[in-house]
Short mmCIF file of C-alpha atoms and ligand atoms in Angstrom, two decimals:
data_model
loop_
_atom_site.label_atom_id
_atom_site.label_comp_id
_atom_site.label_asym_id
_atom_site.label_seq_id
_atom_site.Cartn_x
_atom_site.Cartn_y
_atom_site.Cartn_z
CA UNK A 1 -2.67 3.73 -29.38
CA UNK A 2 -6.28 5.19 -29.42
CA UNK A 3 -6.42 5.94 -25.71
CA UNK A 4 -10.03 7.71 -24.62
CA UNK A 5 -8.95 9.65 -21.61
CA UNK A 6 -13.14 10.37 -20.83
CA UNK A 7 -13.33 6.40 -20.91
CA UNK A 8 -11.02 6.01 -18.57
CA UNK A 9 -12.27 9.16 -16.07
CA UNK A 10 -15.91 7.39 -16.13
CA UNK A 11 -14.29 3.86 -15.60
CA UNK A 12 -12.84 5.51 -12.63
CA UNK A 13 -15.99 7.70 -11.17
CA UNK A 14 -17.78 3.76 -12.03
CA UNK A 15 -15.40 2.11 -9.81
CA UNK A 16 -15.49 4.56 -7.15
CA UNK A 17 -19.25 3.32 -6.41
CA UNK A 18 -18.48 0.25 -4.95
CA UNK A 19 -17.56 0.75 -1.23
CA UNK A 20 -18.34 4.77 -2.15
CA UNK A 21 -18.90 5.87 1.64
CA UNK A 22 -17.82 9.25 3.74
CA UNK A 23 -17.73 12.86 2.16
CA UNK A 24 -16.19 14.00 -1.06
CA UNK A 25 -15.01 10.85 -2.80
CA UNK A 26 -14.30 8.55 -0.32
CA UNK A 27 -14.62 4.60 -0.40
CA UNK A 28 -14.54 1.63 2.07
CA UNK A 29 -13.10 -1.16 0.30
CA UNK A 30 -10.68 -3.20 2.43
CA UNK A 31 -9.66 -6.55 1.09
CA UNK A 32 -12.06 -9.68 0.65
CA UNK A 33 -15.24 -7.40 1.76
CA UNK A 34 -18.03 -7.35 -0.26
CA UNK A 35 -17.25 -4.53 -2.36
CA UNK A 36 -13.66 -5.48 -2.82
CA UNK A 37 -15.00 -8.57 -4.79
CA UNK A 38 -17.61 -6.98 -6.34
CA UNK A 39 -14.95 -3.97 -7.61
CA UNK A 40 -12.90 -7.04 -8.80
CA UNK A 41 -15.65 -8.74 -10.33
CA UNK A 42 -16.01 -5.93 -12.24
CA UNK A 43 -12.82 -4.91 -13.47
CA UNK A 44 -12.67 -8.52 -14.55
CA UNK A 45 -15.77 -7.95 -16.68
CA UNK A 46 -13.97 -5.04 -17.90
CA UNK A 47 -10.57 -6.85 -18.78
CA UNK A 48 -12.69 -9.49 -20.77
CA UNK A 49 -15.03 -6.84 -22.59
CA UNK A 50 -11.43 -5.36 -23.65
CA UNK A 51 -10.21 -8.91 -25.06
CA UNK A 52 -7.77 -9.68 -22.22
CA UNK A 53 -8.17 -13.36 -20.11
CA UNK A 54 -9.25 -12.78 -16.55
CA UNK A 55 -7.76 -14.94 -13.99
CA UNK A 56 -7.95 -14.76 -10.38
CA UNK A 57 -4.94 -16.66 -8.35
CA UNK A 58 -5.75 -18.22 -5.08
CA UNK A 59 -5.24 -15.07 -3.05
CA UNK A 60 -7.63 -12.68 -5.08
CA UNK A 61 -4.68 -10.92 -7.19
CA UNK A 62 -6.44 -10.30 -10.50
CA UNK A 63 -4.65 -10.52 -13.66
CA UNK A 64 -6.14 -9.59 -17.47
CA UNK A 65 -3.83 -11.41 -19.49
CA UNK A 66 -3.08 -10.61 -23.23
CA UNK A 67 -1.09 -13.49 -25.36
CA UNK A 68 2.57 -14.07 -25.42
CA UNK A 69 5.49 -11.97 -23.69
CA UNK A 70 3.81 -8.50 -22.63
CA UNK A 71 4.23 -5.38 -19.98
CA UNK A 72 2.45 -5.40 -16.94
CA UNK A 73 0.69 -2.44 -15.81
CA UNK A 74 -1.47 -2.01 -12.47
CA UNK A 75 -1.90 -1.85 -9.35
CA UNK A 76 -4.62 -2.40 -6.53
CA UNK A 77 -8.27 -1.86 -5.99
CA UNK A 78 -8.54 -2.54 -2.54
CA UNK A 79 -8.88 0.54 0.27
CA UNK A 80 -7.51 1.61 3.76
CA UNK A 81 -10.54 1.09 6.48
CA UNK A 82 -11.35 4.96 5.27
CA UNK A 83 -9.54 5.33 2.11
CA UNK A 84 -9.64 7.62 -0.75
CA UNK A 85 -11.09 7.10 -4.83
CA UNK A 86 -7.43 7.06 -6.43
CA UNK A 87 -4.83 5.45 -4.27
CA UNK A 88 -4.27 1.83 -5.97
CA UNK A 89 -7.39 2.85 -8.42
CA UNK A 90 -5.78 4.83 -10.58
CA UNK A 91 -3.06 2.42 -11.29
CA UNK A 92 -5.29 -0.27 -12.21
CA UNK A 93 -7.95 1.85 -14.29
CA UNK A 94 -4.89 3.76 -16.62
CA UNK A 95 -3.88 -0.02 -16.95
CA UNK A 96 -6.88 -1.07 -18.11
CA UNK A 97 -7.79 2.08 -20.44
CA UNK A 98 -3.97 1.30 -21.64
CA UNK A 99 -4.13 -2.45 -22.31
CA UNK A 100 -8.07 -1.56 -23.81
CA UNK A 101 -6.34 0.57 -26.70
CA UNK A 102 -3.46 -1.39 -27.41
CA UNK A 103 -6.12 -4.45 -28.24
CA UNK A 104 -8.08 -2.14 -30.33
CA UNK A 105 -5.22 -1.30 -32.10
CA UNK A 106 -3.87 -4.67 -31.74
CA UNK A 107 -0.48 -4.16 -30.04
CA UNK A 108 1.68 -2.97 -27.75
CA UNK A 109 1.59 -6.19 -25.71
CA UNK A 110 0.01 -5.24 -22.41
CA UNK A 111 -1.44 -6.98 -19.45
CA UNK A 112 -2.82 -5.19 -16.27
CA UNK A 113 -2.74 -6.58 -12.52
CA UNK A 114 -4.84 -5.72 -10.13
CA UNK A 115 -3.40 -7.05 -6.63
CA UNK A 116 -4.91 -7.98 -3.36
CA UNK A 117 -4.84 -6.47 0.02
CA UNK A 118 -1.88 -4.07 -0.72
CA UNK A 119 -3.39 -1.70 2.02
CA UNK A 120 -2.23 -4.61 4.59
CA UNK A 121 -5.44 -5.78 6.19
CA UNK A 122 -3.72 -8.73 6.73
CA UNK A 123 0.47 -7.23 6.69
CA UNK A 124 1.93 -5.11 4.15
CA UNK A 125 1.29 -5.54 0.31
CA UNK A 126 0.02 -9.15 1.30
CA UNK A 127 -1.17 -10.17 -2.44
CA UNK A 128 1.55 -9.33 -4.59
CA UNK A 129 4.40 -10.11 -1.66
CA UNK A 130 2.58 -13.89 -1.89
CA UNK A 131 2.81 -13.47 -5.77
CA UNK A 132 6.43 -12.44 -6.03
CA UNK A 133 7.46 -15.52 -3.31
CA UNK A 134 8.15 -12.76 -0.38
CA UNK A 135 5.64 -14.43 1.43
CA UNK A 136 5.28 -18.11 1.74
CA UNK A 137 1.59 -18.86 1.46
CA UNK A 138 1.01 -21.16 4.03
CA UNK A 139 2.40 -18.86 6.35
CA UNK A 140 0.40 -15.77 4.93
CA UNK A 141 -3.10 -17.58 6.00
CA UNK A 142 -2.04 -16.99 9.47
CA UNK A 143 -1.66 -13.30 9.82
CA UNK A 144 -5.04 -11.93 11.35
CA UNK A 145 -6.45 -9.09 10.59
CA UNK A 146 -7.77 -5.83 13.57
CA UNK A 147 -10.40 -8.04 14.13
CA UNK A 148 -8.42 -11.21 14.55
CA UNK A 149 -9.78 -12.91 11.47
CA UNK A 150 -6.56 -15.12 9.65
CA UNK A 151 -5.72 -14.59 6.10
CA UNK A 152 -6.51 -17.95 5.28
CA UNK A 153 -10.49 -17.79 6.58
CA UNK A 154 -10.80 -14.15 4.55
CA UNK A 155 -9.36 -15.50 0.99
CA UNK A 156 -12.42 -18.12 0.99
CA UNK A 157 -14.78 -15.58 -0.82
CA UNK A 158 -12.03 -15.79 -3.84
CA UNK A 159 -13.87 -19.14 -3.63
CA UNK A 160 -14.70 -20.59 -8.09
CA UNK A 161 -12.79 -17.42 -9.05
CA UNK A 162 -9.91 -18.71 -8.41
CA UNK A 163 -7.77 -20.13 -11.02
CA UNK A 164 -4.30 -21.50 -11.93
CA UNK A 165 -1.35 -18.96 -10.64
CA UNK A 166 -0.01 -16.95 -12.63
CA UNK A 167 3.57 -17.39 -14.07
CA UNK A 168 5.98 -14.32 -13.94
CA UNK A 169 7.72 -15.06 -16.97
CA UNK A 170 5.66 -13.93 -19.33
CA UNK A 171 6.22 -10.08 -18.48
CA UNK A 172 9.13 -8.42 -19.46
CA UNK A 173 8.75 -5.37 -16.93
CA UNK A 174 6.00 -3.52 -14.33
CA UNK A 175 5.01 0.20 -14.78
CA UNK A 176 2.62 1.34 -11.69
CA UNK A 177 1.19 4.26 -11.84
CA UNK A 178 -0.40 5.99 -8.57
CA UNK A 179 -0.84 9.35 -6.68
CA UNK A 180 1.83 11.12 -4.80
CA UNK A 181 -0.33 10.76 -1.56
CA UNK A 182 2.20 13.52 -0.25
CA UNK A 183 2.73 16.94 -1.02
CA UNK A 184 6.10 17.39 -3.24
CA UNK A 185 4.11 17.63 -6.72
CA UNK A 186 1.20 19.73 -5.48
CA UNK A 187 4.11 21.95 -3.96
CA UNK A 188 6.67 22.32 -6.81
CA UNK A 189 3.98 22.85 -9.26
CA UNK A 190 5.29 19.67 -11.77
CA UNK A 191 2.66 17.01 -12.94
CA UNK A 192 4.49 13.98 -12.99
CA UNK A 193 6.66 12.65 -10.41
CA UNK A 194 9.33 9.94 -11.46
CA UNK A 195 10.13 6.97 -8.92
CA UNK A 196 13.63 6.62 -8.11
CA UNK A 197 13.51 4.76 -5.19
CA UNK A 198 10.29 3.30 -2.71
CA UNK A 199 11.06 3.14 1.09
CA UNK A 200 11.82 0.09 2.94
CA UNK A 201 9.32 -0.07 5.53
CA UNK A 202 9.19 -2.18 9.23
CA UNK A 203 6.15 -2.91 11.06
CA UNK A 204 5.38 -5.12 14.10
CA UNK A 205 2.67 -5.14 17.19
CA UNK A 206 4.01 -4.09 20.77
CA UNK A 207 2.12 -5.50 23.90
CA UNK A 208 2.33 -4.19 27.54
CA UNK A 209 0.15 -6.29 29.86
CA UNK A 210 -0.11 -4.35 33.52
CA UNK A 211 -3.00 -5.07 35.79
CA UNK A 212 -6.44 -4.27 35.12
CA UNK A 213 -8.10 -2.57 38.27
CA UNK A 214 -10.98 -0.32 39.34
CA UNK A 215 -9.94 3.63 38.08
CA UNK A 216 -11.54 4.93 41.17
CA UNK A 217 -10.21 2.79 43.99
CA UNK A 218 -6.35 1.99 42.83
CA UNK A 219 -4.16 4.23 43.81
CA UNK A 220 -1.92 5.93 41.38
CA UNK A 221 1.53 4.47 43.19
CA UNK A 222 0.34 0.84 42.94
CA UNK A 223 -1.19 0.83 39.43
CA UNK A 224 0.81 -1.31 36.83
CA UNK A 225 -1.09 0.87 33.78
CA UNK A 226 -0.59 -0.62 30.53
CA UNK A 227 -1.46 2.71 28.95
CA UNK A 228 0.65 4.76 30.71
CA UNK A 229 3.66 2.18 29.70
CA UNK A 230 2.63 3.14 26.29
CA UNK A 231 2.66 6.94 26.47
CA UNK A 232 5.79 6.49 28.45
CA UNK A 233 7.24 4.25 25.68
CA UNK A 234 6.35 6.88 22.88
CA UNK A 235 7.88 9.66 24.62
CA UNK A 236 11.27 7.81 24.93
CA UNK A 237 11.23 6.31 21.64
CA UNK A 238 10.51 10.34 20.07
CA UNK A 239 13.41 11.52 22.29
CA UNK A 240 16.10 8.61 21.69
CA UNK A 241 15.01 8.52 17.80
CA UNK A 242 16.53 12.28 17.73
CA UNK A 243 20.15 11.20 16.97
CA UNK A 244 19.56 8.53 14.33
CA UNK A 245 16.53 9.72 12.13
CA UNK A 246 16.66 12.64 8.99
CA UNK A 247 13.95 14.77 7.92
CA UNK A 248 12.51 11.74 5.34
CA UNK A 249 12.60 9.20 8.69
CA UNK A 250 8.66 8.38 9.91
CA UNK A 251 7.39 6.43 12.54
CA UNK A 252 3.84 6.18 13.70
CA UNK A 253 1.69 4.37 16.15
CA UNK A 254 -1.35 3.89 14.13
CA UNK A 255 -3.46 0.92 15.49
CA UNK A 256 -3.99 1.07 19.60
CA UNK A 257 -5.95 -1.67 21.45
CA UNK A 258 -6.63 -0.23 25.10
CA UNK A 259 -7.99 -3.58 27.41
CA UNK A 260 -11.16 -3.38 28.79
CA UNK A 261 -11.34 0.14 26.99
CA UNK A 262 -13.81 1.60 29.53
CA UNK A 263 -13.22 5.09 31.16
CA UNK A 264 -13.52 3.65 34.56
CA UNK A 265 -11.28 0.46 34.24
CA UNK A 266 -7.45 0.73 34.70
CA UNK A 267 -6.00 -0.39 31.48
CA UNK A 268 -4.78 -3.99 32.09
CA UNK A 269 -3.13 -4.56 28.39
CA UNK A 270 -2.11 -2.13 25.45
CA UNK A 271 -1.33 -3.49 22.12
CA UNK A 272 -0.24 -1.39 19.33
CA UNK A 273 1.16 -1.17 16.10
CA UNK A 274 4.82 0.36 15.25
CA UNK A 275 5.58 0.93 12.23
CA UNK A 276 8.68 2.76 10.82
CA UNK A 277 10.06 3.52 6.67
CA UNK A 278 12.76 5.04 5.80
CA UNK A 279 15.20 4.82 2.58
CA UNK A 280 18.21 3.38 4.76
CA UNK A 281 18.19 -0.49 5.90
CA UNK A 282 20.57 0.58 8.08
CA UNK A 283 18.77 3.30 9.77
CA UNK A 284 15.57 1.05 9.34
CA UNK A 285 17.92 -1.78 11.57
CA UNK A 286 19.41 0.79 13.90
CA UNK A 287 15.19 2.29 14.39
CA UNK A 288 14.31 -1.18 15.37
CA UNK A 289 17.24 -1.77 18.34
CA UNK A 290 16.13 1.50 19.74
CA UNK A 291 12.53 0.49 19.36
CA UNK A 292 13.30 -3.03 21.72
CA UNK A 293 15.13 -1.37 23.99
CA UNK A 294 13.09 1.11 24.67
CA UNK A 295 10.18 -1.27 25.23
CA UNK A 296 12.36 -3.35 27.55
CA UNK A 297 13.56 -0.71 29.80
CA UNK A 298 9.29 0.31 30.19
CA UNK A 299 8.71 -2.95 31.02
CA UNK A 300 11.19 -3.11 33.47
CA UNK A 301 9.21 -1.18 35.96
CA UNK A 302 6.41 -4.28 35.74
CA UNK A 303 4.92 -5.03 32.62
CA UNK A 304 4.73 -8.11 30.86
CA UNK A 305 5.82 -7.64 27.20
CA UNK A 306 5.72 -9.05 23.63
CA UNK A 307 6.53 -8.28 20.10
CA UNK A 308 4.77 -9.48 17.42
CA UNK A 309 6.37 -10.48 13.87
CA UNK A 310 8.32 -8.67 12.22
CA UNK A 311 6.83 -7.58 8.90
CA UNK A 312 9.97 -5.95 6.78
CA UNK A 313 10.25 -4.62 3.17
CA UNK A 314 13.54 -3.49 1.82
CA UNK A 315 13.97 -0.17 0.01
CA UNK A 316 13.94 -0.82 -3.87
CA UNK A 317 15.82 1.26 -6.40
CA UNK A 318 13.78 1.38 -10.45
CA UNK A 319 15.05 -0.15 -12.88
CA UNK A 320 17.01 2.94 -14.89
CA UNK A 321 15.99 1.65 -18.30
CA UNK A 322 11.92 1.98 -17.47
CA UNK A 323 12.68 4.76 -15.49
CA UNK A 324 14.22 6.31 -18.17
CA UNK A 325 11.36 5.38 -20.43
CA UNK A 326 8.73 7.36 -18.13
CA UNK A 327 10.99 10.28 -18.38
CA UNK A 328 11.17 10.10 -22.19
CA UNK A 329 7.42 9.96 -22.50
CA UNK A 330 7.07 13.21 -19.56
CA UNK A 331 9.86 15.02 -21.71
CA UNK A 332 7.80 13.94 -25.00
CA UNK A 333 4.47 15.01 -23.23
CA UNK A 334 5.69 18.66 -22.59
CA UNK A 335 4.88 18.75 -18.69
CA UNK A 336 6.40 19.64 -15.76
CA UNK A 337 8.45 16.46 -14.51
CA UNK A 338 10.81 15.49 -11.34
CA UNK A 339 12.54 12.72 -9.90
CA UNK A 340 11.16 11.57 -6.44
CA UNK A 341 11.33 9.28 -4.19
CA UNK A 342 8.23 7.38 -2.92
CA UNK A 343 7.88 7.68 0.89
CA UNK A 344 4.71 5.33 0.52
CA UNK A 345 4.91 1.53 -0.06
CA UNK A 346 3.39 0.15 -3.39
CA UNK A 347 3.32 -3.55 -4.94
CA UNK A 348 6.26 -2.33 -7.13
CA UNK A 349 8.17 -3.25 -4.20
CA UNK A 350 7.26 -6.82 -3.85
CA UNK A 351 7.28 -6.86 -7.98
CA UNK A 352 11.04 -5.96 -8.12
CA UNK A 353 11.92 -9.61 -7.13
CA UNK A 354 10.33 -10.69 -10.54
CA UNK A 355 10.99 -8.46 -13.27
CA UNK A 356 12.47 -4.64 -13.25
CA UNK A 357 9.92 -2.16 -12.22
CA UNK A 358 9.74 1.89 -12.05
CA UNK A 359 6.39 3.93 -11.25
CA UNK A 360 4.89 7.28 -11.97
CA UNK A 361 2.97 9.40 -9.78
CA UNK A 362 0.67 12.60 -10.37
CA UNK A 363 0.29 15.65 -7.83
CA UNK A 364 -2.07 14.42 -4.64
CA UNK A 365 -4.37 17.40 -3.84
CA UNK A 366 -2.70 18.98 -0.35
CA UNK A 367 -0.61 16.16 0.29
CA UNK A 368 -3.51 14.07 1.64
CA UNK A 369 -4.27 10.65 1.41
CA UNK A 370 -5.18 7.91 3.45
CA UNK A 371 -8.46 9.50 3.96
CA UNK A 372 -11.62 10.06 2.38
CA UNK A 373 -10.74 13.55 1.12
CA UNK A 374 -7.80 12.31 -0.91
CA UNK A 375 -7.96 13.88 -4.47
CA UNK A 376 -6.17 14.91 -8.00
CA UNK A 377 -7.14 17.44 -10.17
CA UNK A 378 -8.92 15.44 -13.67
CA UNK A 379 -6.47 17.00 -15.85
CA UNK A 380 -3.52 15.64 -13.86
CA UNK A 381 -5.19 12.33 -13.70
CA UNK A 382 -5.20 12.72 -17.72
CA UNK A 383 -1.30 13.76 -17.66
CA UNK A 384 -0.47 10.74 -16.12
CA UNK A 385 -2.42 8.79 -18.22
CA UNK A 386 -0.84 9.95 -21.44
CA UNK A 387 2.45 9.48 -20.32
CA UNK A 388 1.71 5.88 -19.28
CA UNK A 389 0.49 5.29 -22.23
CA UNK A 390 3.58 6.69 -24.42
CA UNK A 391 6.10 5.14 -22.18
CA UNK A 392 4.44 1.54 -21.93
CA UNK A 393 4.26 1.96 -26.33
CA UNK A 394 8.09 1.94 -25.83
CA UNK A 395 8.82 -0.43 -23.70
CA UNK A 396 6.56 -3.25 -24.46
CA UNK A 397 8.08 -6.32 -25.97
O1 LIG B 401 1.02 2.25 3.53
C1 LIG B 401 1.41 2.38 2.37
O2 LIG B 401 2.41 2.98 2.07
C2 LIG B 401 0.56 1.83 1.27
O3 LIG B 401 -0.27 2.84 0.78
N1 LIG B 401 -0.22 0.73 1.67
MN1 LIG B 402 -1.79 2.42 -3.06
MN1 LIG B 403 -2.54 3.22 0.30
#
């Protein structure tokens, strides 16, 4: 396959300007906003210009279809509320520079996906867990997003775009290619990381309603302060965690609403986020007893409290025979390669219910993502692209 690796790096700088924001090359591109669509409107543009069928579903998941049985390749185009160029960008450009070549040279059979909302405005991996059936639709348009808009009032903007679903069938396999976004790669020195394994992952809101009250005049033994039933949560929860967790275990408290949120107002509610991955359901199960218990005993000394819904994703083990392709093409590529386990979620996860999936990743810069200074080094971007490309040649029906 003709692939043009400069192509595919200025396809990538292109789609960086919509949403571009912060320093270095950052972009603000959460799902449904305007540059989300306008990034998808273009990639479709793209997928059409390269002889693939564009079709939008009804949640915003964007497919470029080629005819008959085919790969899939992809991944999503949407951002984190401060989010780096690559994460989810990558996947979908290689794709696309991929699925480009193969029409030019007319085969492999390849079509590329680009999915909504993976970074979980609305949940976790929201578009292609509604694709795959791990989320019933219906009861997807009622999550709300930090803002406490539902699913179901965001999706309008897919509004004429969207088209007939998309049936599963037709691909023989997924191949998602992405960052690291941690620092094993950047660390060992190889260019290509091979997915055994993605995390399973657990995530749910935590409320403690107290009593708000004037900061000045209350005094400190008759407070019931919803904050300080959140610190005193988080230091139990680190403490009791000790005996159950490995080194790979994270949990993190990411999303905090303080009510009023006003220096001088006793906080009369906290509501946060907890959310928890490791590669054990067990642990995962035994992490979430300790988590309601915890919470319960706080409580005790007068709070009200309530748990949202549970949001949980299973680990997921790759398929060996695709995983063994992407090794094949690193080993064929000459470069540095590793197995690795993915301690970040990706629509692979939701895709394994369909069809058997594996994923590649290239060295993140420091480790860092989730931010606007998330990077790779061109040359690794270019790596992973080539080895993509040779694996998905193999593997394509
Ligand atoms: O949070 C995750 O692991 C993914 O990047 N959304
Ligand atoms: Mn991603
Ligand atoms: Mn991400």
């Amino acid at each position: 396959m003709p692939i043009q690796p400069q192509r595919f790096l200025d396809e990538l700088h292109k789609l960086r300007s919509f949403g571009a924001a912060g320093v270095g090359k950052g972009v603000v591109r959460p799902a449904y906003s305007t540059a989300d669509m306008a990034a998808r409107d273009w990639v479709a543009e793209r997928m059409a210009e390269a002889g693939l069928m564009p079709r939008f579903d009804e949640v915003g998941n964007l497919f470029g279809l080629t005819e008959g049985p085919s790969l899939l390749l992809g991944s999503h185009t949407d951002s984190q509320p401060e989010g780096g160029w690559l994460d989810g960008a990558l996947g979908v450009m290689a794709a696309l520079e991929i699925a480009r070549a193969a029409q030019e040279a007319g085969g492999p059979a390849i079509s590329v996906v680009n999915f909504q909302d993976e970074e979980g405005r609305f949940g976790v991996t929201t578009g292609s867990g509604i694709w795959s059936g791990g989320l019933v639709l219906e009861e997807a348009d009622t999550l709300v997003d930090r803002a406490g808009v539902p699913l179901g009032e965001a999706r309008k903007v897919v509004g004429h775009r969207a088209g007939a679903g998309v049936d599963a069938s037709q691909f023989s396999g997924f191949l998602e290619m992405h960052i690291e976004q941690g620092p094993t790669l950047d660390v060992s020195g190889d260019r290509i990381g091979v997915v055994e394994a993605i995390v399973g992952i657990r995530d749910m809101s935590i409320t403690f309603d107290g009593a708000q009250n004037h900061a000045g005049t209350t005094p400190m033994g008759t407070r019931r302060d919803a904050a300080q039933a959140m610190m005193q949560f988080n230091a139990l929860l680190n403490e009791r965690f000790r005996n159950v967790v490995t080194p790979q275990t994270v949990w993190t408290i990411g999303h905090v609403n303080l009510h009023p949120n006003a220096a001088s107002v006793v906080p009369g509610r906290a509501q946060f986020s907890m959310q928890w991955r490791d590669s054990d359901k067990d642990r995962l199960d035994r992490m979430e007893a300790i988590i309601r218990e915890t919470a319960e005993e706080v409580a005790q000394s007068g709070f009200g409290l309530t748990f949202g819904p549970l949001l949980a994703l299973e680990p997921v083990a790759m398929d060996p025979t695709l995983q063994n392709g992407l090794q094949e093409a690193a080993r064929a590529e000459g470069v540095a390669w590793r197995d690795m386990p993915s301690g970040a979620l990706h629509d692979a996860t939701n895709v394994a219910r369909l069809m058997p999936v594996a994923m590649l990743f290239v060295p993140s810069i420091g480790g860092i993502s989730h931010t606007f200074e998330e990077d790779t080094a061109e040359a690794d971007l270019v790596t992973g692209l080539n080895v993509l490309a040779r694996a998905a040649a193999a593997l394509a029906p």
